[in-house]
Short mmCIF file of C-alpha atoms in Angstrom, two decimals:
data_model
loop_
_atom_site.label_atom_id
_atom_site.label_comp_id
_atom_site.label_asym_id
_atom_site.label_seq_id
_atom_site.Cartn_x
_atom_site.Cartn_y
_atom_site.Cartn_z
CA MET A 1 99.42 78.51 189.01
CA ASN A 2 102.61 77.06 187.57
CA PHE A 3 103.22 76.89 183.82
CA LEU A 4 102.05 73.27 183.52
CA SER A 5 98.78 74.06 185.27
CA LEU A 6 98.23 77.09 183.06
CA PHE A 7 98.95 75.01 179.97
CA CYS A 8 96.53 72.28 181.03
CA ALA A 9 93.87 74.87 181.74
CA PHE A 10 94.42 76.34 178.28
CA LEU A 11 94.00 72.93 176.70
CA CYS A 12 90.75 72.35 178.56
CA LEU A 13 89.27 75.65 177.41
CA THR A 14 90.64 75.95 173.88
CA PRO A 15 89.68 73.53 171.11
CA ALA A 16 92.54 72.03 169.13
CA LEU A 17 92.81 73.27 165.58
CA ALA A 18 91.60 69.99 164.22
CA ILE A 19 92.84 69.91 160.64
CA TRP A 20 93.18 66.30 159.48
CA PRO A 21 95.45 65.35 157.86
CA ARG A 22 98.09 67.59 159.40
CA PRO A 23 99.23 70.24 156.90
CA GLN A 24 102.85 70.44 155.84
CA ASN A 25 103.04 74.04 157.04
CA LEU A 26 100.58 75.63 159.47
CA THR A 27 100.73 78.81 161.50
CA THR A 28 97.95 80.07 163.77
CA GLY A 29 97.25 82.97 166.07
CA SER A 30 95.02 83.53 169.07
CA THR A 31 92.45 85.96 167.73
CA PRO A 32 88.75 85.00 167.73
CA LEU A 33 87.03 85.17 164.35
CA ARG A 34 83.51 84.28 163.31
CA LEU A 35 81.77 83.72 160.03
CA SER A 36 79.39 86.39 158.85
CA SER A 37 75.73 85.45 158.64
CA THR A 38 76.06 86.20 154.93
CA PHE A 39 79.34 84.33 154.49
CA SER A 40 79.94 83.11 150.94
CA ILE A 41 82.55 81.26 148.91
CA ASN A 42 83.42 82.93 145.63
CA PHE A 43 85.70 82.47 142.65
CA SER A 44 88.04 85.13 141.32
CA GLY A 45 89.60 85.32 137.88
CA ILE A 46 87.98 82.13 136.57
CA ASN A 47 85.92 82.53 133.43
CA GLN A 48 84.23 79.15 133.60
CA VAL A 49 84.18 77.27 136.88
CA PRO A 50 84.09 73.45 136.49
CA SER A 51 80.70 72.19 137.66
CA ASP A 52 82.16 69.60 140.02
CA LEU A 53 84.27 72.26 141.72
CA SER A 54 81.22 74.48 142.02
CA ASP A 55 79.34 71.56 143.56
CA ALA A 56 82.17 71.09 146.06
CA VAL A 57 81.83 74.74 147.07
CA THR A 58 78.11 74.21 147.63
CA ARG A 59 78.79 71.19 149.84
CA THR A 60 81.38 73.10 151.86
CA THR A 61 79.01 76.02 152.31
CA ASN A 62 76.32 73.66 153.56
CA PHE A 63 78.70 71.95 156.00
CA LEU A 64 79.62 75.33 157.48
CA LYS A 65 75.94 75.80 158.25
CA THR A 66 75.01 72.27 159.31
CA ASP A 67 78.05 70.77 161.06
CA LYS A 68 77.11 72.53 164.32
CA LEU A 69 80.16 70.94 165.93
CA GLN A 70 80.78 72.24 169.43
CA ALA A 71 84.32 72.65 170.69
CA LEU A 72 85.67 69.54 172.39
CA THR A 73 86.20 71.20 175.76
CA PRO A 74 84.40 70.55 179.06
CA ASP A 75 82.20 73.61 178.65
CA ARG A 76 81.82 73.03 174.90
CA GLY A 77 83.07 76.55 174.22
CA ALA A 78 80.73 78.49 176.55
CA SER A 79 83.60 80.29 178.29
CA SER A 80 84.57 81.79 174.93
CA SER A 81 81.17 83.37 174.33
CA SER A 82 82.29 86.95 175.06
CA ALA A 83 85.29 86.60 172.77
CA VAL A 84 83.16 85.08 170.03
CA ASP A 85 80.44 87.72 170.35
CA SER A 86 82.95 90.55 169.98
CA ALA A 87 85.03 88.87 167.28
CA ARG A 88 85.45 90.32 163.83
CA THR A 89 83.62 88.57 161.03
CA LEU A 90 84.90 86.78 157.98
CA SER A 91 82.66 87.70 155.09
CA SER A 92 83.91 85.37 152.38
CA LEU A 93 86.41 82.85 151.08
CA THR A 94 87.85 83.63 147.66
CA LEU A 95 89.12 80.79 145.45
CA LYS A 96 91.82 81.57 142.90
CA PHE A 97 94.05 79.67 140.53
CA ASN A 98 97.72 80.55 140.56
CA PRO A 99 98.98 82.47 137.49
CA GLY A 100 99.45 80.21 134.46
CA ALA A 101 97.19 77.45 135.76
CA THR A 102 95.08 75.51 133.27
CA VAL A 103 91.50 75.17 134.47
CA THR A 104 90.17 71.62 134.15
CA SER A 105 87.55 69.68 136.06
CA LEU A 106 88.17 68.19 139.46
CA SER A 107 86.99 64.80 138.15
CA SER A 108 89.42 64.69 135.24
CA GLU A 109 92.32 65.58 137.51
CA ALA A 110 91.38 62.91 140.05
CA THR A 111 91.61 60.16 137.43
CA GLN A 112 94.44 61.43 135.25
CA GLY A 113 97.07 59.08 136.64
CA LEU A 114 98.94 58.29 139.83
CA GLY A 115 101.66 60.80 140.57
CA THR A 116 100.53 63.29 137.93
CA GLN A 117 98.04 65.13 140.14
CA ASP A 118 98.85 68.41 141.84
CA GLU A 119 96.99 68.54 145.17
CA SER A 120 98.91 71.48 146.64
CA TYR A 121 97.14 74.57 147.95
CA SER A 122 97.64 77.66 150.07
CA LEU A 123 95.08 79.09 152.49
CA GLN A 124 95.13 82.41 154.35
CA VAL A 125 92.48 83.31 156.92
CA PRO A 126 93.09 86.83 158.28
CA ALA A 127 92.48 87.82 161.89
CA ASN A 128 90.95 91.17 161.04
CA GLY A 129 87.96 89.83 159.12
CA GLY A 130 87.25 90.51 155.49
CA SER A 131 88.00 87.70 153.08
CA ALA A 132 90.07 84.53 153.32
CA VAL A 133 91.95 83.42 150.21
CA LEU A 134 92.51 79.91 148.88
CA THR A 135 94.87 79.45 145.94
CA ALA A 136 96.06 76.40 144.01
CA ASN A 137 97.37 75.29 140.64
CA THR A 138 94.47 72.90 140.03
CA ALA A 139 90.83 72.28 140.82
CA LEU A 140 92.01 69.30 142.85
CA GLY A 141 94.21 71.57 144.94
CA LEU A 142 91.33 73.96 145.55
CA PHE A 143 89.18 71.02 146.60
CA ARG A 144 91.77 69.88 149.16
CA GLY A 145 91.93 73.43 150.48
CA LEU A 146 88.16 73.58 150.80
CA THR A 147 88.32 70.42 152.90
CA THR A 148 90.83 72.06 155.22
CA PHE A 149 88.80 75.28 155.46
CA GLY A 150 85.73 73.32 156.52
CA GLN A 151 87.63 71.83 159.47
CA LEU A 152 88.58 75.15 161.07
CA TRP A 153 85.24 76.03 162.61
CA TYR A 154 83.10 75.29 165.64
CA ASP A 155 79.58 76.27 166.64
CA LEU A 156 78.54 78.22 169.70
CA ASP A 157 74.84 79.04 170.01
CA GLY A 158 74.48 79.30 166.24
CA THR A 159 77.69 81.26 165.64
CA THR A 160 80.43 79.61 163.57
CA TYR A 161 83.82 80.61 164.92
CA THR A 162 87.50 79.90 165.49
CA LEU A 163 89.72 81.18 168.29
CA GLN A 164 92.97 80.83 166.40
CA ALA A 165 93.09 83.40 163.61
CA PRO A 166 95.12 84.32 161.67
CA ILE A 167 95.56 80.93 160.03
CA GLN A 168 98.00 80.23 157.24
CA VAL A 169 98.35 76.86 155.52
CA THR A 170 100.69 75.74 152.78
CA ASP A 171 100.10 72.11 152.02
CA ALA A 172 100.69 69.18 149.67
CA PRO A 173 100.71 65.41 150.16
CA ALA A 174 103.83 63.45 151.01
CA TYR A 175 102.64 60.46 148.93
CA PRO A 176 100.47 60.32 145.80
CA TYR A 177 98.51 57.19 146.83
CA ARG A 178 96.34 57.35 149.93
CA GLY A 179 93.78 54.60 149.78
CA PHE A 180 90.93 52.71 151.33
CA MET A 181 89.99 49.19 150.21
CA LEU A 182 86.50 47.77 150.53
CA ASP A 183 85.58 44.16 149.80
CA THR A 184 82.07 43.95 148.33
CA SER A 185 82.09 40.23 147.57
CA ARG A 186 81.94 38.48 150.94
CA ASN A 187 78.99 40.67 151.84
CA TYR A 188 77.22 43.13 149.57
CA PHE A 189 77.23 46.87 150.24
CA PRO A 190 74.54 49.04 148.60
CA VAL A 191 75.66 51.93 146.42
CA THR A 192 74.56 54.34 149.16
CA ASP A 193 77.08 52.75 151.54
CA ILE A 194 79.87 53.12 149.01
CA LYS A 195 78.97 56.75 148.35
CA ARG A 196 78.91 57.55 152.06
CA THR A 197 82.32 55.93 152.37
CA LEU A 198 83.61 58.00 149.47
CA ASP A 199 82.34 61.14 151.19
CA ALA A 200 84.15 60.21 154.40
CA MET A 201 87.32 59.43 152.47
CA SER A 202 87.27 62.84 150.82
CA TRP A 203 86.91 64.61 154.19
CA VAL A 204 90.36 63.31 155.19
CA LYS A 205 91.91 63.64 151.72
CA ILE A 206 92.02 59.92 150.84
CA ASN A 207 92.32 59.84 147.06
CA HIS A 208 92.06 56.18 145.97
CA PHE A 209 89.20 53.75 146.43
CA HIS A 210 90.51 50.21 145.97
CA TRP A 211 87.35 48.32 145.11
CA HIS A 212 87.82 44.60 145.76
CA ALA A 213 84.68 44.01 143.79
CA VAL A 214 84.47 40.22 143.33
CA ASP A 215 85.82 37.05 144.91
CA SER A 216 85.11 33.35 145.35
CA GLN A 217 81.86 33.95 147.24
CA SER A 218 80.09 36.28 144.83
CA PHE A 219 80.51 38.23 141.61
CA PRO A 220 78.22 41.24 141.97
CA VAL A 221 79.63 43.44 139.17
CA VAL A 222 77.69 43.19 135.90
CA VAL A 223 80.40 43.25 133.21
CA PRO A 224 79.12 43.94 129.69
CA GLY A 225 79.57 40.85 127.56
CA PHE A 226 79.90 38.68 130.67
CA GLU A 227 76.52 39.30 132.26
CA GLU A 228 76.04 35.58 132.90
CA ILE A 229 78.75 35.64 135.59
CA SER A 230 76.85 38.05 137.82
CA GLN A 231 73.49 36.56 136.87
CA LYS A 232 74.59 33.25 138.39
CA GLY A 233 77.29 34.55 140.70
CA ALA A 234 75.67 37.42 142.62
CA TYR A 235 73.85 36.69 145.86
CA SER A 236 70.64 37.92 144.26
CA SER A 237 69.47 40.05 141.37
CA ALA A 238 69.14 42.94 143.81
CA GLN A 239 72.72 42.59 145.05
CA VAL A 240 74.56 43.63 141.93
CA TYR A 241 76.41 46.67 140.61
CA THR A 242 75.09 47.40 137.13
CA PRO A 243 77.19 49.33 134.59
CA ALA A 244 75.06 52.35 135.50
CA ASP A 245 75.88 51.82 139.19
CA VAL A 246 79.58 51.56 138.39
CA LYS A 247 79.47 54.74 136.33
CA ASP A 248 77.61 56.48 139.15
CA ILE A 249 80.15 55.39 141.76
CA VAL A 250 83.12 56.32 139.59
CA SER A 251 81.67 59.76 138.82
CA TYR A 252 80.73 60.36 142.45
CA ALA A 253 84.25 59.44 143.55
CA ALA A 254 85.99 61.56 140.93
CA ALA A 255 83.96 64.62 141.91
CA ARG A 256 85.40 64.13 145.39
CA GLY A 257 88.99 63.82 144.25
CA ILE A 258 89.03 60.03 144.38
CA ASP A 259 90.22 57.57 141.73
CA VAL A 260 88.56 54.12 141.70
CA MET A 261 90.95 51.20 141.25
CA VAL A 262 88.91 48.05 140.74
CA GLU A 263 90.27 44.57 141.46
CA ILE A 264 89.27 41.41 139.61
CA ASP A 265 91.36 38.87 141.49
CA THR A 266 92.87 36.10 139.32
CA PRO A 267 93.61 33.23 139.01
CA GLY A 268 92.65 32.43 142.62
CA HIS A 269 89.57 33.64 144.46
CA THR A 270 87.40 32.83 141.44
CA SER A 271 85.29 29.84 142.50
CA ILE A 272 82.02 31.66 141.82
CA ILE A 273 82.74 31.73 138.08
CA SER A 274 82.10 27.96 138.07
CA GLN A 275 78.39 28.72 138.39
CA SER A 276 78.33 30.14 134.88
CA HIS A 277 81.52 28.72 133.34
CA PRO A 278 82.43 25.41 135.00
CA GLU A 279 84.87 24.65 132.18
CA HIS A 280 87.19 27.41 133.41
CA ILE A 281 87.41 26.52 137.12
CA ALA A 282 89.58 23.88 138.75
CA CYS A 283 88.36 22.12 141.92
CA PRO A 284 85.12 24.11 142.21
CA GLU A 285 83.79 23.96 145.78
CA ALA A 286 86.01 20.94 146.50
CA THR A 287 86.04 19.65 150.07
CA PRO A 288 87.57 19.66 152.55
CA TRP A 289 88.04 23.21 151.36
CA ALA A 290 91.22 23.80 153.35
CA GLN A 291 93.09 21.39 151.07
CA PHE A 292 92.07 23.26 147.93
CA ALA A 293 91.94 26.93 149.00
CA ASN A 294 94.64 28.81 150.86
CA ALA A 295 92.38 31.21 152.71
CA GLU A 296 88.72 30.33 153.02
CA PRO A 297 85.85 28.51 151.31
CA PRO A 298 84.75 27.95 148.66
CA ALA A 299 87.62 26.37 146.74
CA GLY A 300 88.01 27.03 143.04
CA GLN A 301 90.57 28.70 140.78
CA LEU A 302 90.81 29.60 137.11
CA ARG A 303 92.41 26.88 134.98
CA LEU A 304 95.44 29.01 134.26
CA ALA A 305 97.07 26.41 131.99
CA SER A 306 94.08 26.33 129.66
CA PRO A 307 94.44 28.54 126.56
CA ALA A 308 90.66 28.90 126.45
CA THR A 309 90.54 30.03 130.09
CA THR A 310 93.43 32.43 129.54
CA THR A 311 91.61 34.01 126.61
CA PHE A 312 88.36 34.13 128.58
CA THR A 313 90.08 35.85 131.51
CA ALA A 314 91.93 38.35 129.34
CA ASN A 315 88.67 39.30 127.65
CA LEU A 316 86.93 39.61 131.02
CA ILE A 317 89.71 41.87 132.32
CA LYS A 318 89.54 43.96 129.16
CA ALA A 319 85.78 44.39 129.44
CA ALA A 320 85.90 45.19 133.14
CA SER A 321 88.73 47.67 132.75
CA SER A 322 86.77 49.61 130.13
CA MET A 323 84.20 50.42 132.83
CA PHE A 324 86.75 52.36 134.87
CA PRO A 325 88.66 55.45 133.72
CA SER A 326 91.43 54.89 136.28
CA LYS A 327 94.91 54.17 134.99
CA LEU A 328 95.20 51.52 137.74
CA PHE A 329 93.66 48.05 137.58
CA SER A 330 94.38 45.21 139.98
CA THR A 331 94.48 41.60 138.80
CA GLY A 332 95.19 40.32 142.31
CA GLY A 333 97.29 37.18 142.17
CA ASP A 334 97.30 36.22 145.85
CA GLU A 335 96.81 32.93 147.66
CA ILE A 336 97.07 30.50 144.74
CA ASN A 337 96.60 26.92 145.93
CA GLU A 338 98.94 24.54 144.12
CA ASN A 339 97.17 21.40 145.35
CA CYS A 340 94.01 22.49 143.55
CA TYR A 341 95.88 22.37 140.25
CA THR A 342 97.72 19.17 141.14
CA LYS A 343 94.40 17.41 141.71
CA ASP A 344 92.72 18.89 138.62
CA PRO A 345 92.99 16.46 135.67
CA GLN A 346 92.30 19.17 133.09
CA THR A 347 95.11 21.39 134.36
CA GLN A 348 97.55 18.49 134.49
CA GLN A 349 96.60 17.52 130.93
CA ASP A 350 97.08 21.10 129.74
CA LEU A 351 100.47 21.37 131.41
CA ALA A 352 101.63 18.09 129.91
CA SER A 353 100.47 18.94 126.39
CA GLN A 354 102.29 22.27 126.52
CA GLY A 355 105.38 20.96 128.26
CA LYS A 356 105.09 23.65 130.94
CA THR A 357 105.43 23.80 134.68
CA LEU A 358 102.69 25.41 136.73
CA GLU A 359 104.85 28.50 137.20
CA GLN A 360 105.44 28.78 133.46
CA ALA A 361 101.70 28.51 132.86
CA LEU A 362 101.08 31.21 135.46
CA ASP A 363 103.53 33.46 133.65
CA THR A 364 101.77 32.90 130.32
CA PHE A 365 98.41 33.57 131.97
CA THR A 366 99.67 36.77 133.61
CA GLN A 367 101.28 38.07 130.42
CA ALA A 368 97.96 37.66 128.63
CA THR A 369 95.85 39.41 131.27
CA HIS A 370 98.35 42.22 131.83
CA SER A 371 98.90 42.83 128.13
CA VAL A 372 95.28 43.89 127.65
CA LEU A 373 95.72 46.41 130.45
CA LEU A 374 99.01 47.74 129.10
CA ASP A 375 97.48 48.00 125.63
CA ALA A 376 94.69 50.10 127.15
CA GLY A 377 97.20 52.42 128.79
CA LYS A 378 96.60 51.04 132.27
CA THR A 379 99.04 49.97 134.97
CA PRO A 380 98.66 46.46 136.41
CA VAL A 381 98.54 46.18 140.20
CA VAL A 382 99.18 42.86 141.97
CA TRP A 383 99.40 41.42 145.46
CA GLU A 384 102.92 40.73 146.72
CA GLU A 385 103.02 36.99 145.96
CA MET A 386 103.22 37.73 142.25
CA ALA A 387 106.51 39.56 142.83
CA LEU A 388 107.99 37.46 145.62
CA GLU A 389 106.68 33.89 145.39
CA HIS A 390 106.08 33.17 141.71
CA GLN A 391 108.27 33.02 138.64
CA VAL A 392 106.36 35.64 136.72
CA GLN A 393 107.95 38.27 134.51
CA LEU A 394 106.05 41.38 135.56
CA ASN A 395 106.23 44.56 133.54
CA ASN A 396 108.52 47.11 135.19
CA GLU A 397 105.58 49.49 135.64
CA THR A 398 103.61 46.96 137.70
CA ILE A 399 102.67 48.17 141.18
CA VAL A 400 102.82 45.73 144.10
CA LEU A 401 100.48 45.74 147.10
CA VAL A 402 102.45 44.47 150.11
CA TRP A 403 99.93 42.80 152.39
CA ILE A 404 101.22 39.68 154.12
CA SER A 405 103.66 41.62 156.26
CA SER A 406 105.27 45.02 156.19
CA GLU A 407 108.55 43.13 156.63
CA HIS A 408 108.27 42.09 152.98
CA VAL A 409 108.47 45.66 151.69
CA ALA A 410 112.25 45.64 151.37
CA ALA A 411 112.17 42.46 149.27
CA VAL A 412 109.70 44.03 146.83
CA ALA A 413 111.74 47.22 146.68
CA GLN A 414 114.90 45.24 146.01
CA LYS A 415 113.23 43.91 142.88
CA GLY A 416 112.68 47.49 141.74
CA PHE A 417 108.88 47.53 141.84
CA ARG A 418 106.84 50.50 142.93
CA LEU A 419 104.76 49.53 145.92
CA ILE A 420 101.78 50.41 148.06
CA HIS A 421 101.70 49.63 151.77
CA ALA A 422 98.77 47.41 152.74
CA GLY A 423 100.36 45.32 155.50
CA SER A 424 98.01 43.16 157.52
CA ASP A 425 100.20 43.83 160.56
CA PHE A 426 99.29 47.54 160.47
CA PHE A 427 96.39 48.32 158.15
CA TYR A 428 93.77 45.53 158.22
CA LEU A 429 90.59 46.90 159.76
CA ASP A 430 88.89 43.51 160.15
CA CYS A 431 91.49 42.01 162.51
CA GLY A 432 90.65 41.06 166.08
CA ALA A 433 86.95 40.40 165.61
CA GLY A 434 87.22 36.70 166.41
CA GLY A 435 87.13 33.81 164.00
CA TRP A 436 84.24 33.63 161.57
CA LEU A 437 84.59 30.00 160.45
CA GLY A 438 81.95 27.72 161.94
CA ALA A 439 82.59 24.73 164.23
CA ASN A 440 85.61 26.53 165.66
CA ILE A 441 84.85 27.48 169.27
CA ASN A 442 88.20 29.06 170.13
CA GLY A 443 88.94 30.42 166.68
CA ASP A 444 90.42 33.85 166.23
CA SER A 445 90.87 36.15 163.28
CA SER A 446 93.75 35.26 160.99
CA CYS A 447 95.36 38.65 161.54
CA ASN A 448 94.76 39.02 165.26
CA PRO A 449 95.05 41.34 167.18
CA PHE A 450 92.80 44.32 166.51
CA LYS A 451 94.73 47.07 164.71
CA THR A 452 94.25 50.34 166.54
CA TRP A 453 94.49 53.72 164.85
CA GLN A 454 97.66 54.31 166.83
CA LYS A 455 99.22 51.17 165.37
CA ALA A 456 98.60 52.37 161.81
CA TYR A 457 99.64 55.91 162.71
CA SER A 458 102.99 54.70 164.05
CA PHE A 459 104.03 53.11 160.75
CA ASN A 460 107.21 54.22 158.98
CA PRO A 461 106.73 53.84 155.20
CA THR A 462 110.47 53.84 154.44
CA ALA A 463 111.78 51.71 157.29
CA ASN A 464 114.69 49.46 156.23
CA LEU A 465 114.77 50.97 152.74
CA THR A 466 117.63 52.77 151.03
CA ASP A 467 117.07 56.28 149.72
CA ASP A 468 116.60 54.93 146.20
CA GLN A 469 114.20 52.22 147.39
CA ALA A 470 112.20 54.77 149.40
CA LYS A 471 111.38 56.50 146.12
CA LEU A 472 109.44 53.38 145.08
CA VAL A 473 106.91 53.85 147.89
CA LEU A 474 103.75 55.35 146.40
CA GLY A 475 101.78 55.46 149.64
CA GLY A 476 99.46 53.13 151.46
CA GLN A 477 95.95 52.22 152.44
CA GLN A 478 93.77 50.59 155.04
CA LEU A 479 91.68 47.61 154.08
CA LEU A 480 88.31 46.21 155.11
CA TRP A 481 87.76 42.57 154.25
CA ALA A 482 84.07 41.95 154.69
CA GLU A 483 83.64 38.43 156.08
CA GLN A 484 82.10 40.03 159.16
CA SER A 485 81.06 43.38 157.76
CA GLY A 486 77.97 44.75 156.08
CA SER A 487 75.83 47.85 156.01
CA SER A 488 75.14 47.64 159.73
CA ASN A 489 78.75 48.00 160.85
CA LEU A 490 80.65 49.51 157.91
CA ASP A 491 81.00 52.97 159.41
CA PRO A 492 82.15 52.05 162.93
CA ILE A 493 84.69 49.52 161.68
CA ALA A 494 86.20 51.95 159.20
CA TRP A 495 85.93 55.31 160.95
CA PRO A 496 87.73 57.08 162.36
CA ARG A 497 90.48 54.42 162.29
CA ALA A 498 90.99 54.66 158.53
CA ALA A 499 91.78 58.34 158.96
CA ALA A 500 95.05 57.33 160.64
CA SER A 501 96.65 56.25 157.38
CA ALA A 502 95.09 59.22 155.62
CA GLU A 503 97.29 61.49 157.73
CA LEU A 504 100.29 59.17 157.69
CA PHE A 505 100.49 59.18 153.90
CA TRP A 506 99.49 62.83 153.43
CA SER A 507 101.62 64.40 156.14
CA GLY A 508 104.41 61.84 156.30
CA PRO A 509 105.52 59.68 159.23
CA GLY A 510 106.62 60.87 162.63
CA GLY A 511 103.30 62.21 163.89
CA ASP A 512 102.78 62.28 167.63
CA VAL A 513 99.85 60.18 168.87
CA ARG A 514 99.43 62.53 171.83
CA THR A 515 98.73 65.57 169.68
CA ALA A 516 96.94 63.53 167.02
CA LEU A 517 94.29 62.07 169.32
CA PRO A 518 92.44 65.34 170.08
CA ARG A 519 92.29 66.06 166.37
CA LEU A 520 91.10 62.54 165.57
CA HIS A 521 88.36 62.91 168.18
CA ASP A 522 87.31 65.98 166.24
CA VAL A 523 87.26 63.98 163.00
CA ALA A 524 84.98 61.38 164.58
CA TYR A 525 82.57 63.92 166.03
CA ARG A 526 82.44 65.87 162.78
CA PHE A 527 81.80 62.66 160.83
CA VAL A 528 78.86 61.87 163.09
CA GLN A 529 77.45 65.34 162.49
CA ARG A 530 77.63 64.60 158.76
CA GLY A 531 75.86 61.25 158.97
CA VAL A 532 78.76 58.81 159.21
CA LYS A 533 78.47 56.58 162.28
CA ALA A 534 82.07 56.80 163.41
CA ILE A 535 82.89 54.88 166.57
CA ALA A 536 83.96 56.58 169.80
CA LEU A 537 87.71 56.37 170.42
CA GLN A 538 87.39 57.02 174.17
CA PRO A 539 84.78 58.05 176.73
CA GLN A 540 83.56 61.55 175.97
CA TRP A 541 85.13 62.71 179.25
CA CYS A 542 88.53 61.98 177.71
CA ALA A 543 87.67 63.58 174.38
CA LEU A 544 86.85 66.82 176.19
CA ARG A 545 90.14 66.78 178.13
CA PRO A 546 93.12 66.25 175.79
CA GLY A 547 95.81 64.12 177.40
CA ALA A 548 93.86 63.34 180.56
CA CYS A 549 93.42 59.70 179.58
CA ASP A 550 96.93 59.05 178.28
CA VAL A 551 98.49 55.98 179.87
CA ASP A 552 101.04 58.13 181.68
CA ALA A 553 98.73 61.02 182.62
#
């Protein structure tokens, strides 16, 4: 056999070391190693282990027993049985903090502020058995290392093994923000769906949940002091997120290394507030809706020129922000329809009495809503229009979500704002599903075509930026707008595609789709084993034969 044939045979018989996202530094060997039947995960040198870190250890231990993931090879690992049977055993994994580390909870570190977290870790798995060692400066770092450790193993007839010891990993993220956005307003997602999504996010080291909680169609979040909005604005009394639900979700996320950034979009996308406060909404449910709303029905926007509405909104933002410990809070600011305000007598009267233009009123409105966030020690986050299309004086600390096109990133960076990639041309998960508006036979999705995982994976976060501008890039996220999504299809739409950006913004750009695909197959299969209904990326025949289904194979 020539070298190429030998190499292909090796690939078909040896599972890829399927760590996702790709570590910054990884070395492996070729020695089989199996877990002892009494394998345990222990702490060393820690007087009091944070309970959420201890819980993470319990979950990892359980996954090692229940994943039962067979190697993605044609024989599912059977040809390695002799090597596995005679392999040395790993008896334990020891978790340690580096000297001088301050022990705090995983949850507190996850929410302490963007860019302040230390997620680095080091993992050594010896080939000769004994104990593996995981070290980090923080509980968050240990948690990331536990995630990696759980991805090393396969099952063969009840034995948990790897063929590639010794394994050494030194790792840390390239970007501090690695996100996933879920829209819970177009269609409602039960808390169990959100928790399952948070679990899946944590398994690929995504650390921010951007919760697009409310919109024109519904207002499911019960905000203390503003309960009437959800009472009249939720789809039903059963389709709400109570303060207890919010606290539960936030705590669940934090214990998995995830910060929850909520979004209350203003002044647009607020039609539903007219059900409880008609005095604050211009052109509520006006028709034809396309003349009064830039994106979709129903029409309706906050009367941004009204002092009473500005005060109402600032108080709503203040109350909502108090429900979330995150230092990030999004006030949206996208897709404002000028015609709605032009045709609204109250807005025109307010503008005239104040001697302001619409843009000046928008600036006053934004200053009021952002000031309550800044006063609370939080950082405002906005969609790109607020930085590029409107005459608004944003605080220098404001973070901009670039969504309309990745080509707009340079313009945001030129203004000196920190930014998060959320381009619809790379990261929108809902694209390509066909149009959802009725009476539109040949309609297509507004962001057609479908965005493959490879498309997201190919993205360069610093393209067309200077070195100084590149420092403004905080990371990126994939987004699921839910016009055509609900509980029944959440998992297959999101996973494993959303894992593509998880690796892009952890490992950095330049990954090879050829070598990534076998590992992403592994992610999908492991997710399914853990109860997440990830979609198949290819026929299983291809998944078991890396490279065999490449376009040039």
